[in-house]
């Protein structure tokens, strides 16, 4: 079977939303070091390799929003599609205490190989999906670990991230903060957007409304939690979009 670096679901759905999952999988294609990064299975199963639970939330949300979704099919440690091509963290050699053996001595030629086989096809497909309507709204789904090694625990269940365009994010933040059981992060546990990242490339530069949601991965590790969060977020997202007037 020919390797494909992304998956599209619901391509024929008609809604305005486009749901993306940049870190959906921990797949290492065969053409990258024979299909292994040299890490133990335990490392490949944790947040350094992919966004745990994010793919399930993405698919359930896309269905609830009558929207297409695109999900990566390569580990963020192979190459990170949520980084600009000139970002020094595009190909990580050390992450949260783990050295990535197959990346340790990877040079410009290997980087270009992974760009061509994984990163660029993913972004080309995302570009095409985003252009299917003139009024596309980009929704990017990620997850975060409850605690990085040697760092304090993170209290948020959900974070809303935004960069230069916060029109939709601020309305959504207000709605989420009205939920009495939620601890909501604003540009937490990460701050805004990085230059050249996926949201800047596919939403901010073209002028599309957008929001990035981070969910704590212990809450969405299983299918039940993924479906529950998607069901909870879908109406809030629709209401926020309507209220924003975008």
mmCIF file of C-alpha atoms in Angstrom:
data_model
loop_
_atom_site.group_PDB
_atom_site.id
_atom_site.type_symbol
_atom_site.label_atom_id
_atom_site.label_comp_id
_atom_site.label_asym_id
_atom_site.label_seq_id
_atom_site.Cartn_x
_atom_site.Cartn_y
_atom_site.Cartn_z
ATOM 1 C CA UNK A 1 0.000 0.000 0.000
ATOM 2 C CA UNK A 2 1.316 3.444 -0.941
ATOM 3 C CA UNK A 3 2.044 5.599 2.081
ATOM 4 C CA UNK A 4 -0.100 8.724 2.393
ATOM 5 C CA UNK A 5 1.028 11.399 4.867
ATOM 6 C CA UNK A 6 -2.471 12.598 5.710
ATOM 7 C CA UNK A 7 -6.062 11.445 6.068
ATOM 8 C CA UNK A 8 -9.103 13.439 4.984
ATOM 9 C CA UNK A 9 -12.526 12.626 6.398
ATOM 10 C CA UNK A 10 -15.820 14.167 5.298
ATOM 11 C CA UNK A 11 -14.406 15.805 2.180
ATOM 12 C CA UNK A 12 -17.925 16.272 0.797
ATOM 13 C CA UNK A 13 -19.350 17.929 3.924
ATOM 14 C CA UNK A 14 -20.642 21.419 3.320
ATOM 15 C CA UNK A 15 -20.052 23.310 6.577
ATOM 16 C CA UNK A 16 -17.821 26.369 6.953
ATOM 17 C CA UNK A 17 -15.504 24.787 9.480
ATOM 18 C CA UNK A 18 -12.325 22.976 8.497
ATOM 19 C CA UNK A 19 -10.979 20.892 11.388
ATOM 20 C CA UNK A 20 -7.263 20.109 11.400
ATOM 21 C CA UNK A 21 -5.125 17.817 13.518
ATOM 22 C CA UNK A 22 -1.440 18.459 12.903
ATOM 23 C CA UNK A 23 -0.228 15.874 15.427
ATOM 24 C CA UNK A 24 -2.777 13.113 14.909
ATOM 25 C CA UNK A 25 -0.501 10.065 14.599
ATOM 26 C CA UNK A 26 2.702 8.508 15.913
ATOM 27 C CA UNK A 27 3.418 6.817 12.570
ATOM 28 C CA UNK A 28 7.016 6.522 11.390
ATOM 29 C CA UNK A 29 7.047 5.777 7.633
ATOM 30 C CA UNK A 30 9.354 3.041 6.363
ATOM 31 C CA UNK A 31 11.482 5.568 4.484
ATOM 32 C CA UNK A 32 12.492 7.175 7.796
ATOM 33 C CA UNK A 33 15.208 4.999 9.334
ATOM 34 C CA UNK A 34 13.383 1.814 8.341
ATOM 35 C CA UNK A 35 10.203 2.830 10.152
ATOM 36 C CA UNK A 36 11.654 3.558 13.585
ATOM 37 C CA UNK A 37 13.071 6.590 15.360
ATOM 38 C CA UNK A 38 14.990 4.356 17.770
ATOM 39 C CA UNK A 39 12.764 5.255 20.718
ATOM 40 C CA UNK A 40 11.144 2.741 23.086
ATOM 41 C CA UNK A 41 7.431 2.078 22.621
ATOM 42 C CA UNK A 42 6.658 3.961 25.821
ATOM 43 C CA UNK A 43 8.081 7.171 24.333
ATOM 44 C CA UNK A 44 6.268 6.662 21.029
ATOM 45 C CA UNK A 45 3.005 6.314 22.983
ATOM 46 C CA UNK A 46 3.328 9.608 24.826
ATOM 47 C CA UNK A 47 2.888 13.246 23.926
ATOM 48 C CA UNK A 48 6.350 13.722 22.461
ATOM 49 C CA UNK A 49 5.394 11.564 19.469
ATOM 50 C CA UNK A 50 1.842 12.817 18.853
ATOM 51 C CA UNK A 51 -1.129 14.580 20.450
ATOM 52 C CA UNK A 52 -2.789 11.809 22.421
ATOM 53 C CA UNK A 53 -6.554 11.701 21.828
ATOM 54 C CA UNK A 54 -6.610 14.616 19.403
ATOM 55 C CA UNK A 55 -7.458 12.526 16.328
ATOM 56 C CA UNK A 56 -10.620 11.106 17.902
ATOM 57 C CA UNK A 57 -11.796 14.550 19.002
ATOM 58 C CA UNK A 58 -11.059 15.940 15.542
ATOM 59 C CA UNK A 59 -13.127 13.299 13.759
ATOM 60 C CA UNK A 60 -16.055 13.555 16.172
ATOM 61 C CA UNK A 61 -16.044 17.358 16.045
ATOM 62 C CA UNK A 62 -15.873 17.408 12.258
ATOM 63 C CA UNK A 63 -18.903 15.132 12.084
ATOM 64 C CA UNK A 64 -20.833 17.266 14.591
ATOM 65 C CA UNK A 65 -19.975 20.454 12.668
ATOM 66 C CA UNK A 66 -20.731 18.914 9.240
ATOM 67 C CA UNK A 67 -17.159 19.776 8.345
ATOM 68 C CA UNK A 68 -14.237 18.104 6.613
ATOM 69 C CA UNK A 69 -11.151 17.266 8.618
ATOM 70 C CA UNK A 70 -7.536 16.632 7.747
ATOM 71 C CA UNK A 71 -5.239 14.667 10.022
ATOM 72 C CA UNK A 72 -1.512 14.072 9.725
ATOM 73 C CA UNK A 73 -0.235 10.508 9.338
ATOM 74 C CA UNK A 74 3.306 10.953 10.637
ATOM 75 C CA UNK A 75 4.765 11.555 14.056
ATOM 76 C CA UNK A 76 5.672 15.078 15.019
ATOM 77 C CA UNK A 77 9.137 13.607 15.702
ATOM 78 C CA UNK A 78 9.462 12.639 12.030
ATOM 79 C CA UNK A 79 8.829 16.269 11.150
ATOM 80 C CA UNK A 80 6.490 18.779 12.781
ATOM 81 C CA UNK A 81 3.811 20.128 10.429
ATOM 82 C CA UNK A 82 2.904 22.808 12.964
ATOM 83 C CA UNK A 83 6.188 24.619 12.368
ATOM 84 C CA UNK A 84 7.459 26.827 9.584
ATOM 85 C CA UNK A 85 10.011 25.303 7.221
ATOM 86 C CA UNK A 86 12.723 27.529 8.703
ATOM 87 C CA UNK A 87 11.865 26.727 12.342
ATOM 88 C CA UNK A 88 14.795 25.106 14.213
ATOM 89 C CA UNK A 89 12.346 22.802 16.041
ATOM 90 C CA UNK A 90 10.979 21.384 12.775
ATOM 91 C CA UNK A 91 13.006 18.212 13.334
ATOM 92 C CA UNK A 92 13.416 17.641 17.060
ATOM 93 C CA UNK A 93 16.525 15.940 18.415
ATOM 94 C CA UNK A 94 15.591 16.189 22.108
ATOM 95 C CA UNK A 95 12.072 16.457 23.515
ATOM 96 C CA UNK A 96 10.922 16.419 27.148
ATOM 97 C CA UNK A 97 14.002 14.532 28.305
ATOM 98 C CA UNK A 98 14.161 11.991 25.462
ATOM 99 C CA UNK A 99 16.892 12.013 22.811
ATOM 100 C CA UNK A 100 15.525 11.011 19.382
ATOM 101 C CA UNK A 101 18.190 8.606 18.033
ATOM 102 C CA UNK A 102 17.122 8.704 14.367
ATOM 103 C CA UNK A 103 17.135 12.512 14.443
ATOM 104 C CA UNK A 104 20.355 13.014 16.332
ATOM 105 C CA UNK A 105 22.560 13.192 13.243
ATOM 106 C CA UNK A 106 19.886 14.040 10.663
ATOM 107 C CA UNK A 107 21.224 16.725 8.355
ATOM 108 C CA UNK A 108 19.810 19.014 5.648
ATOM 109 C CA UNK A 109 19.390 16.194 3.118
ATOM 110 C CA UNK A 110 17.303 14.085 5.507
ATOM 111 C CA UNK A 111 15.258 17.134 6.494
ATOM 112 C CA UNK A 112 14.496 17.887 2.848
ATOM 113 C CA UNK A 113 13.517 14.247 2.290
ATOM 114 C CA UNK A 114 10.986 14.363 5.121
ATOM 115 C CA UNK A 115 9.685 17.742 3.961
ATOM 116 C CA UNK A 116 8.995 16.324 0.500
ATOM 117 C CA UNK A 117 7.447 13.054 1.634
ATOM 118 C CA UNK A 118 5.419 14.185 4.664
ATOM 119 C CA UNK A 119 5.267 17.896 5.456
ATOM 120 C CA UNK A 120 4.670 19.458 2.043
ATOM 121 C CA UNK A 121 1.972 16.994 0.872
ATOM 122 C CA UNK A 122 0.071 17.556 4.135
ATOM 123 C CA UNK A 123 0.139 21.313 3.724
ATOM 124 C CA UNK A 124 -0.773 21.121 0.034
ATOM 125 C CA UNK A 125 -3.854 19.054 0.890
ATOM 126 C CA UNK A 126 -4.762 21.455 3.707
ATOM 127 C CA UNK A 127 -4.446 24.388 1.311
ATOM 128 C CA UNK A 128 -6.843 22.728 -1.137
ATOM 129 C CA UNK A 129 -9.394 21.907 1.577
ATOM 130 C CA UNK A 130 -9.306 25.413 3.002
ATOM 131 C CA UNK A 131 -9.978 26.861 -0.472
ATOM 132 C CA UNK A 132 -13.142 24.813 -1.015
ATOM 133 C CA UNK A 133 -15.189 27.755 0.333
ATOM 134 C CA UNK A 134 -14.536 31.476 0.425
ATOM 135 C CA UNK A 135 -15.670 31.667 4.061
ATOM 136 C CA UNK A 136 -13.734 28.749 5.593
ATOM 137 C CA UNK A 137 -13.186 28.864 9.367
ATOM 138 C CA UNK A 138 -10.099 26.995 10.578
ATOM 139 C CA UNK A 139 -10.348 24.973 13.784
ATOM 140 C CA UNK A 140 -7.092 23.363 14.891
ATOM 141 C CA UNK A 141 -7.230 20.598 17.521
ATOM 142 C CA UNK A 142 -4.282 19.686 19.753
ATOM 143 C CA UNK A 143 -3.709 18.061 23.117
ATOM 144 C CA UNK A 144 -1.183 18.628 25.884
ATOM 145 C CA UNK A 145 0.292 16.514 28.634
ATOM 146 C CA UNK A 146 -0.829 17.204 32.227
ATOM 147 C CA UNK A 147 2.811 17.595 33.277
ATOM 148 C CA UNK A 148 6.159 17.929 31.567
ATOM 149 C CA UNK A 149 9.093 16.227 33.267
ATOM 150 C CA UNK A 150 10.354 18.332 36.153
ATOM 151 C CA UNK A 151 7.661 20.982 35.644
ATOM 152 C CA UNK A 152 4.532 21.891 37.664
ATOM 153 C CA UNK A 153 1.231 20.193 36.862
ATOM 154 C CA UNK A 154 -0.947 22.054 34.401
ATOM 155 C CA UNK A 155 -4.355 22.911 35.846
ATOM 156 C CA UNK A 156 -6.249 23.691 32.649
ATOM 157 C CA UNK A 157 -8.644 21.233 31.064
ATOM 158 C CA UNK A 158 -8.736 23.288 27.886
ATOM 159 C CA UNK A 159 -6.721 26.084 26.367
ATOM 160 C CA UNK A 160 -7.704 28.499 23.609
ATOM 161 C CA UNK A 161 -4.789 29.775 21.560
ATOM 162 C CA UNK A 162 -4.656 32.655 19.114
ATOM 163 C CA UNK A 163 -2.147 34.881 17.420
ATOM 164 C CA UNK A 164 -2.710 38.029 15.413
ATOM 165 C CA UNK A 165 -6.426 37.298 14.920
ATOM 166 C CA UNK A 166 -8.336 36.741 18.171
ATOM 167 C CA UNK A 167 -11.851 37.602 16.965
ATOM 168 C CA UNK A 168 -13.266 34.098 17.270
ATOM 169 C CA UNK A 169 -11.026 33.025 20.133
ATOM 170 C CA UNK A 170 -12.195 35.786 22.471
ATOM 171 C CA UNK A 171 -15.872 34.962 21.971
ATOM 172 C CA UNK A 172 -15.169 31.268 22.547
ATOM 173 C CA UNK A 173 -13.149 32.059 25.671
ATOM 174 C CA UNK A 174 -16.094 33.966 27.137
ATOM 175 C CA UNK A 175 -18.404 31.018 26.547
ATOM 176 C CA UNK A 176 -15.980 28.487 27.973
ATOM 177 C CA UNK A 177 -15.352 30.599 31.079
ATOM 178 C CA UNK A 178 -19.096 30.593 31.731
ATOM 179 C CA UNK A 179 -18.881 26.806 32.195
ATOM 180 C CA UNK A 180 -18.561 26.379 35.990
ATOM 181 C CA UNK A 181 -16.544 23.147 35.914
ATOM 182 C CA UNK A 182 -13.784 24.282 33.563
ATOM 183 C CA UNK A 183 -10.348 25.742 34.159
ATOM 184 C CA UNK A 184 -9.699 27.545 30.882
ATOM 185 C CA UNK A 185 -6.310 28.708 29.643
ATOM 186 C CA UNK A 186 -5.898 31.729 27.385
ATOM 187 C CA UNK A 187 -2.789 31.117 25.311
ATOM 188 C CA UNK A 188 -1.984 28.397 27.854
ATOM 189 C CA UNK A 189 -0.226 25.989 28.154
ATOM 190 C CA UNK A 190 1.412 27.485 25.062
ATOM 191 C CA UNK A 191 1.498 31.072 23.929
ATOM 192 C CA UNK A 192 -0.235 32.198 20.762
ATOM 193 C CA UNK A 193 1.255 31.047 17.487
ATOM 194 C CA UNK A 194 4.731 30.647 16.084
ATOM 195 C CA UNK A 195 5.779 32.445 12.891
ATOM 196 C CA UNK A 196 5.044 30.205 9.928
ATOM 197 C CA UNK A 197 3.000 27.655 11.874
ATOM 198 C CA UNK A 198 -0.063 25.957 10.407
ATOM 199 C CA UNK A 199 -2.623 28.482 11.652
ATOM 200 C CA UNK A 200 -0.595 31.462 10.454
ATOM 201 C CA UNK A 201 -0.051 29.816 7.081
ATOM 202 C CA UNK A 202 -3.610 28.657 6.411
ATOM 203 C CA UNK A 203 -5.723 31.170 8.343
ATOM 204 C CA UNK A 204 -3.996 34.339 9.507
ATOM 205 C CA UNK A 205 -2.193 35.163 6.251
ATOM 206 C CA UNK A 206 -5.265 34.459 4.048
ATOM 207 C CA UNK A 207 -7.534 36.294 6.518
ATOM 208 C CA UNK A 208 -9.656 33.318 7.603
ATOM 209 C CA UNK A 209 -11.331 33.223 11.024
ATOM 210 C CA UNK A 210 -9.577 30.707 13.221
ATOM 211 C CA UNK A 211 -9.097 29.236 16.654
ATOM 212 C CA UNK A 212 -6.774 26.614 18.107
ATOM 213 C CA UNK A 213 -7.968 24.402 20.955
ATOM 214 C CA UNK A 214 -5.679 22.470 23.289
ATOM 215 C CA UNK A 215 -7.256 19.702 25.411
ATOM 216 C CA UNK A 216 -5.498 18.017 28.316
ATOM 217 C CA UNK A 217 -4.728 14.557 27.052
ATOM 218 C CA UNK A 218 -5.712 12.591 30.153
ATOM 219 C CA UNK A 219 -9.289 13.768 29.519
ATOM 220 C CA UNK A 220 -9.376 12.475 25.923
ATOM 221 C CA UNK A 221 -7.158 9.400 26.047
ATOM 222 C CA UNK A 222 -10.186 7.131 25.452
ATOM 223 C CA UNK A 223 -13.022 7.171 22.938
ATOM 224 C CA UNK A 224 -15.623 8.097 25.553
ATOM 225 C CA UNK A 225 -13.764 11.262 26.544
ATOM 226 C CA UNK A 226 -13.100 12.179 22.924
ATOM 227 C CA UNK A 227 -16.766 11.943 21.987
ATOM 228 C CA UNK A 228 -17.881 13.753 25.139
ATOM 229 C CA UNK A 229 -15.579 16.710 24.520
ATOM 230 C CA UNK A 230 -16.559 16.908 20.864
ATOM 231 C CA UNK A 231 -20.236 16.899 21.799
ATOM 232 C CA UNK A 232 -19.624 19.614 24.371
ATOM 233 C CA UNK A 233 -17.508 21.831 22.146
ATOM 234 C CA UNK A 234 -19.495 21.666 18.892
ATOM 235 C CA UNK A 235 -22.465 23.815 20.038
ATOM 236 C CA UNK A 236 -20.150 26.261 21.827
ATOM 237 C CA UNK A 237 -18.122 26.689 18.655
ATOM 238 C CA UNK A 238 -21.224 27.224 16.520
ATOM 239 C CA UNK A 239 -22.597 29.762 19.012
ATOM 240 C CA UNK A 240 -19.252 31.588 19.213
ATOM 241 C CA UNK A 241 -18.999 31.796 15.427
ATOM 242 C CA UNK A 242 -22.541 33.132 15.132
ATOM 243 C CA UNK A 243 -21.970 35.681 17.899
ATOM 244 C CA UNK A 244 -18.685 36.850 16.395
ATOM 245 C CA UNK A 245 -20.400 37.818 13.143
ATOM 246 C CA UNK A 246 -17.494 36.468 11.153
#
